[in-house]
Amino acid sequence: EPRMRATVWAGSVPELQYRSFSMTVSSSQPVVAERSIYFGASRHWDGGTSAMGVTTPSADWYFAEGSTGPIFDMYLLLGNPNADAAEVNVTYLLADGTAIPKTYAVNGQERSTIFVPGEAPGLAQAGGVGVEVHANRPVLAERAMYWMPGYQNWRDGHASAGSPTTGTQWAFAEGSVGGTNSTQAYLLLVNPGTTASEVQVTYLRENGLPPVVKTYTVGATSRLTVWVNGATELSNERFGAVVTVTSGAAIVAERSMYWDMDGTWWAAGTVVL
């Protein structure tokens, strides 16, 4: 109906129960589509993820956020809406500039789940991981992360589609550090290029306070983690952020936030491209 919202419970489709899947949404009128997933039973839905749909598949996708090791389980999800199989070349970009290439075949109209820590010895405990995706035909790509590792231990998660392009400026309206829930904020910057990127981050503050400006270098084929709480000028504040490449290769930026609740460290968190 016009100007209405509809909720579709995928679990009501018998063929989808206990299955992983991708989806395409087509409509006779332009609509907006998002997907939410919830899991866990000890608190009735311990955590969940939500991601906006993309308006078109792409042969190229870039992800700045990603982490493996003692805190996160990381997945790369590939959906192929085409009738023919897709060859997908993925490069995992680490903090030290190491690039780990892998190739995946995704059959036509199928979904592939990649557990990133198991893809190479260097990815098992990699810390920060950026991802570069190039396919021989347009596909869908998302990244999901859950913490703490091990399905039974997951407290929460977050998910996001990638960016089909790199850019020289990225902006975020939301951000918070400290406060009653000890919020931790991170900017994740990935540079898939072959030259280093000099980056200026302008933190926009509330209540008429002047912006805080910081500079960072993102090495070639590498991912940089910026712990915003380390900018002591922003103690216990909300902020926005503008990320600008002042020289070097174009990048992709994401922002993650995690906070405590009821005595649980990092009880919840979010991510946004």
Coordinates of C-alpha atoms in Angstrom, one line a residue:
E1 CA 0.0 0.0 0.0
P2 CA 1.2 3.6 -0.5
R3 CA 3.2 5.2 2.3
M4 CA 3.3 2.0 4.3
R5 CA 5.9 -0.4 5.7
A6 CA 5.6 -4.2 5.3
T7 CA 7.5 -6.8 7.5
V8 CA 8.4 -10.0 5.7
W9 CA 9.4 -12.9 8.0
A10 CA 11.7 -15.0 5.9
G11 CA 11.3 -17.9 8.4
S12 CA 7.7 -18.3 7.2
V13 CA 9.0 -19.6 3.9
P14 CA 9.4 -23.4 4.4
E15 CA 12.2 -23.7 1.8
L16 CA 14.3 -21.1 3.7
Q17 CA 14.1 -22.5 7.2
Y18 CA 17.5 -23.4 8.7
R19 CA 19.2 -22.2 5.5
S20 CA 21.5 -19.3 4.6
F21 CA 20.4 -17.3 1.6
S22 CA 20.8 -14.1 -0.5
M23 CA 17.8 -12.3 -2.0
T24 CA 16.8 -9.9 -4.7
V25 CA 13.7 -7.6 -4.3
S26 CA 11.9 -6.3 -7.3
S27 CA 8.9 -4.0 -7.2
S28 CA 6.4 -2.3 -9.5
Q29 CA 7.2 1.0 -7.7
P30 CA 10.4 2.3 -6.2
V31 CA 10.7 1.0 -2.6
V32 CA 13.4 0.8 0.2
A33 CA 14.5 -2.6 1.5
E34 CA 16.5 -3.5 4.5
R35 CA 17.3 -6.9 6.1
S36 CA 17.5 -7.7 9.8
I37 CA 18.6 -10.9 11.5
Y38 CA 18.4 -11.8 15.2
F39 CA 20.0 -14.6 17.1
G40 CA 20.4 -16.2 20.5
A41 CA 18.1 -17.3 23.2
S42 CA 19.6 -16.6 26.7
R43 CA 18.2 -13.0 26.6
H44 CA 15.7 -13.8 23.8
W45 CA 17.7 -12.4 20.9
D46 CA 21.1 -11.9 22.3
G47 CA 22.1 -9.9 19.3
G48 CA 21.5 -9.1 15.7
T49 CA 22.5 -7.4 12.5
S50 CA 20.8 -5.1 10.0
A51 CA 21.9 -3.9 6.6
M52 CA 20.4 -1.7 3.8
G53 CA 20.0 -3.4 0.5
V54 CA 21.9 -2.2 -2.5
T55 CA 20.2 -0.8 -5.6
T56 CA 22.3 -2.8 -8.1
P57 CA 24.9 -5.6 -8.1
S58 CA 28.5 -4.7 -8.9
A59 CA 31.6 -6.4 -10.2
D60 CA 33.6 -4.4 -7.6
W61 CA 33.2 -4.1 -3.8
Y62 CA 35.4 -2.7 -1.1
F63 CA 35.2 -3.2 2.7
A64 CA 37.2 -1.2 5.2
E65 CA 35.9 -3.0 8.4
G66 CA 36.9 -6.5 9.2
S67 CA 38.8 -8.3 11.9
T68 CA 39.9 -11.8 12.9
G69 CA 41.5 -13.2 16.0
P70 CA 40.5 -13.4 19.7
I71 CA 37.5 -11.1 19.5
F72 CA 35.6 -11.5 16.1
D73 CA 34.2 -14.1 13.8
M74 CA 34.3 -12.5 10.3
Y75 CA 32.3 -13.7 7.3
L76 CA 32.3 -12.5 3.6
L77 CA 28.9 -13.2 2.0
L78 CA 28.7 -13.4 -1.8
G79 CA 25.4 -13.6 -3.7
N80 CA 25.2 -14.3 -7.5
P81 CA 21.9 -13.2 -8.9
N82 CA 23.0 -14.1 -12.5
A83 CA 22.0 -17.3 -14.3
D84 CA 25.7 -18.1 -15.0
A85 CA 28.5 -18.8 -12.5
A86 CA 30.7 -15.9 -11.3
E87 CA 34.4 -16.0 -10.7
V88 CA 35.1 -13.7 -7.7
N89 CA 38.7 -12.5 -7.0
V90 CA 39.1 -11.4 -3.4
T91 CA 42.1 -9.7 -1.8
Y92 CA 42.4 -9.5 1.9
L93 CA 44.4 -6.4 3.0
L94 CA 46.1 -6.4 6.3
A95 CA 47.5 -3.7 8.5
D96 CA 51.1 -4.3 7.5
G97 CA 50.4 -4.0 3.8
T98 CA 50.2 -7.8 3.2
A99 CA 47.7 -8.7 0.5
I100 CA 46.3 -12.2 0.5
P101 CA 44.5 -13.1 -2.8
K102 CA 41.8 -15.8 -3.1
T103 CA 39.5 -16.8 -5.9
Y104 CA 35.9 -18.2 -5.4
A105 CA 33.4 -19.6 -7.8
V106 CA 29.8 -18.8 -7.0
N107 CA 27.2 -20.7 -9.0
G108 CA 24.4 -18.9 -10.7
Q109 CA 21.6 -17.8 -8.4
E110 CA 23.4 -19.1 -5.4
R111 CA 25.0 -17.7 -2.2
S112 CA 28.5 -18.4 -0.9
T113 CA 29.6 -18.1 2.7
I114 CA 33.3 -17.5 3.4
F115 CA 34.6 -17.8 7.0
V116 CA 37.5 -15.4 6.6
P117 CA 39.8 -16.7 9.5
G118 CA 39.9 -20.1 7.8
E119 CA 40.9 -18.9 4.4
A120 CA 44.7 -18.6 4.9
P121 CA 47.1 -19.0 7.9
G122 CA 47.7 -15.2 7.8
L123 CA 44.0 -14.5 8.3
A124 CA 43.5 -16.6 11.4
Q125 CA 44.7 -14.0 13.8
A126 CA 45.0 -11.0 11.5
G127 CA 43.5 -8.2 13.6
G128 CA 42.3 -5.6 11.1
V129 CA 41.3 -6.9 7.7
G130 CA 40.1 -4.9 4.7
V131 CA 38.6 -6.6 1.7
E132 CA 38.7 -5.9 -2.1
V133 CA 36.3 -7.9 -4.4
H134 CA 36.5 -8.1 -8.2
A135 CA 34.2 -10.4 -10.1
N136 CA 33.8 -11.3 -13.8
R137 CA 30.1 -10.3 -13.6
P138 CA 28.0 -8.2 -11.2
V139 CA 27.5 -9.8 -7.8
L140 CA 26.3 -8.9 -4.3
A141 CA 28.8 -8.7 -1.4
E142 CA 28.4 -8.1 2.4
R143 CA 30.6 -8.5 5.4
A144 CA 29.3 -9.8 8.7
M145 CA 31.1 -9.8 12.1
Y146 CA 30.1 -11.4 15.4
W147 CA 31.7 -11.3 18.8
M148 CA 32.9 -13.2 20.9
P149 CA 34.2 -16.0 18.6
G150 CA 32.2 -19.3 18.4
Y151 CA 28.5 -19.3 17.5
Q152 CA 27.4 -20.2 21.1
N153 CA 29.4 -17.2 22.4
W154 CA 28.1 -14.5 20.1
R155 CA 27.0 -11.4 22.1
D156 CA 26.1 -9.3 19.1
G157 CA 27.1 -8.6 15.5
H158 CA 27.0 -6.1 12.7
A159 CA 26.8 -6.3 8.9
S160 CA 27.2 -4.0 5.9
A161 CA 27.3 -4.1 2.2
G162 CA 30.5 -3.0 0.6
S163 CA 31.2 0.1 -1.4
P164 CA 31.3 -0.4 -5.2
T165 CA 34.0 2.4 -5.4
T166 CA 36.8 4.0 -3.5
G167 CA 36.7 7.8 -2.8
T168 CA 38.6 10.7 -1.5
Q169 CA 36.0 11.9 1.0
W170 CA 33.8 10.1 3.4
A171 CA 31.5 11.5 6.1
F172 CA 29.7 10.2 9.2
A173 CA 27.0 12.0 11.1
E174 CA 27.0 9.6 14.1
G175 CA 29.8 8.9 16.6
S176 CA 30.3 8.7 20.3
V177 CA 33.1 8.0 22.8
G178 CA 33.0 7.2 26.5
G179 CA 29.9 8.0 28.4
T180 CA 27.9 5.8 30.8
N181 CA 28.3 2.8 28.5
S182 CA 32.0 3.2 27.9
T183 CA 31.5 3.5 24.1
Q184 CA 34.5 2.7 21.9
A185 CA 34.5 4.2 18.4
Y186 CA 36.7 3.3 15.5
L187 CA 37.3 4.6 12.0
L188 CA 38.4 1.9 9.6
L189 CA 40.3 3.0 6.6
V190 CA 41.4 0.7 3.7
N191 CA 43.7 1.7 0.9
P192 CA 43.6 -0.8 -2.0
G193 CA 46.0 1.4 -4.1
T194 CA 49.7 1.0 -4.7
T195 CA 50.6 4.3 -3.1
A196 CA 50.2 5.5 0.5
S197 CA 47.3 7.8 1.3
E198 CA 47.6 10.9 3.6
V199 CA 44.2 11.3 5.3
Q200 CA 42.8 14.2 7.4
V201 CA 39.9 13.5 9.8
T202 CA 37.8 16.4 11.0
Y203 CA 35.8 15.5 14.1
L204 CA 32.6 17.7 14.3
R205 CA 31.5 18.4 17.8
E206 CA 28.4 19.6 19.6
N207 CA 27.5 22.7 21.6
G208 CA 29.6 25.1 19.5
L209 CA 32.9 23.4 20.3
P210 CA 35.6 23.8 17.6
P211 CA 36.4 20.8 15.4
V212 CA 39.3 18.5 16.2
V213 CA 41.6 17.7 13.2
K214 CA 43.9 14.7 13.1
T215 CA 46.0 13.3 10.3
Y216 CA 46.8 9.7 9.5
T217 CA 48.8 7.7 6.9
V218 CA 47.2 4.6 5.3
G219 CA 49.9 2.6 3.6
A220 CA 49.5 1.0 0.2
T221 CA 47.4 -2.2 0.1
S222 CA 46.7 -1.9 3.8
R223 CA 44.0 -1.3 6.4
L224 CA 44.3 1.3 9.2
T225 CA 42.4 1.2 12.5
V226 CA 41.8 4.6 14.1
W227 CA 40.7 4.4 17.7
V228 CA 38.7 7.6 18.1
N229 CA 38.8 7.4 21.9
G230 CA 42.5 8.1 21.5
A231 CA 41.7 11.7 20.5
T232 CA 41.5 12.9 24.1
E233 CA 39.9 16.2 23.1
L234 CA 36.7 14.2 22.4
S235 CA 36.4 12.7 25.9
N236 CA 32.8 11.5 26.6
E237 CA 31.4 13.3 23.6
R238 CA 29.2 12.7 20.5
F239 CA 30.7 13.6 17.2
G240 CA 30.5 13.5 13.4
A241 CA 33.5 12.9 11.2
V242 CA 34.7 13.9 7.8
V243 CA 37.5 11.8 6.3
T244 CA 39.4 13.5 3.4
V245 CA 42.3 12.1 1.4
T246 CA 44.8 15.0 1.0
S247 CA 47.2 13.0 -1.2
G248 CA 47.7 9.5 -2.5
A249 CA 45.3 6.8 -3.5
A250 CA 41.5 6.9 -2.9
I251 CA 40.2 4.8 0.1
V252 CA 37.1 3.4 1.7
A253 CA 36.0 4.3 5.2
E254 CA 33.7 2.7 7.7
R255 CA 32.8 3.5 11.4
S256 CA 32.2 1.0 14.1
M257 CA 31.1 1.6 17.7
Y258 CA 30.9 -0.9 20.6
W259 CA 29.5 -0.3 24.1
D260 CA 29.1 -2.1 27.5
M261 CA 25.8 -2.9 29.2
D262 CA 24.8 -4.4 32.5
G263 CA 28.4 -5.3 33.3
T264 CA 29.0 -7.0 29.9
W265 CA 32.0 -5.8 27.9
W266 CA 31.0 -4.9 24.4
A267 CA 27.4 -6.1 24.8
A268 CA 26.4 -4.5 21.6
G269 CA 27.8 -2.6 18.5
T270 CA 27.1 -1.1 15.1
V271 CA 28.9 -0.4 11.8
V272 CA 28.2 1.9 8.9
L273 CA 29.7 2.6 5.6

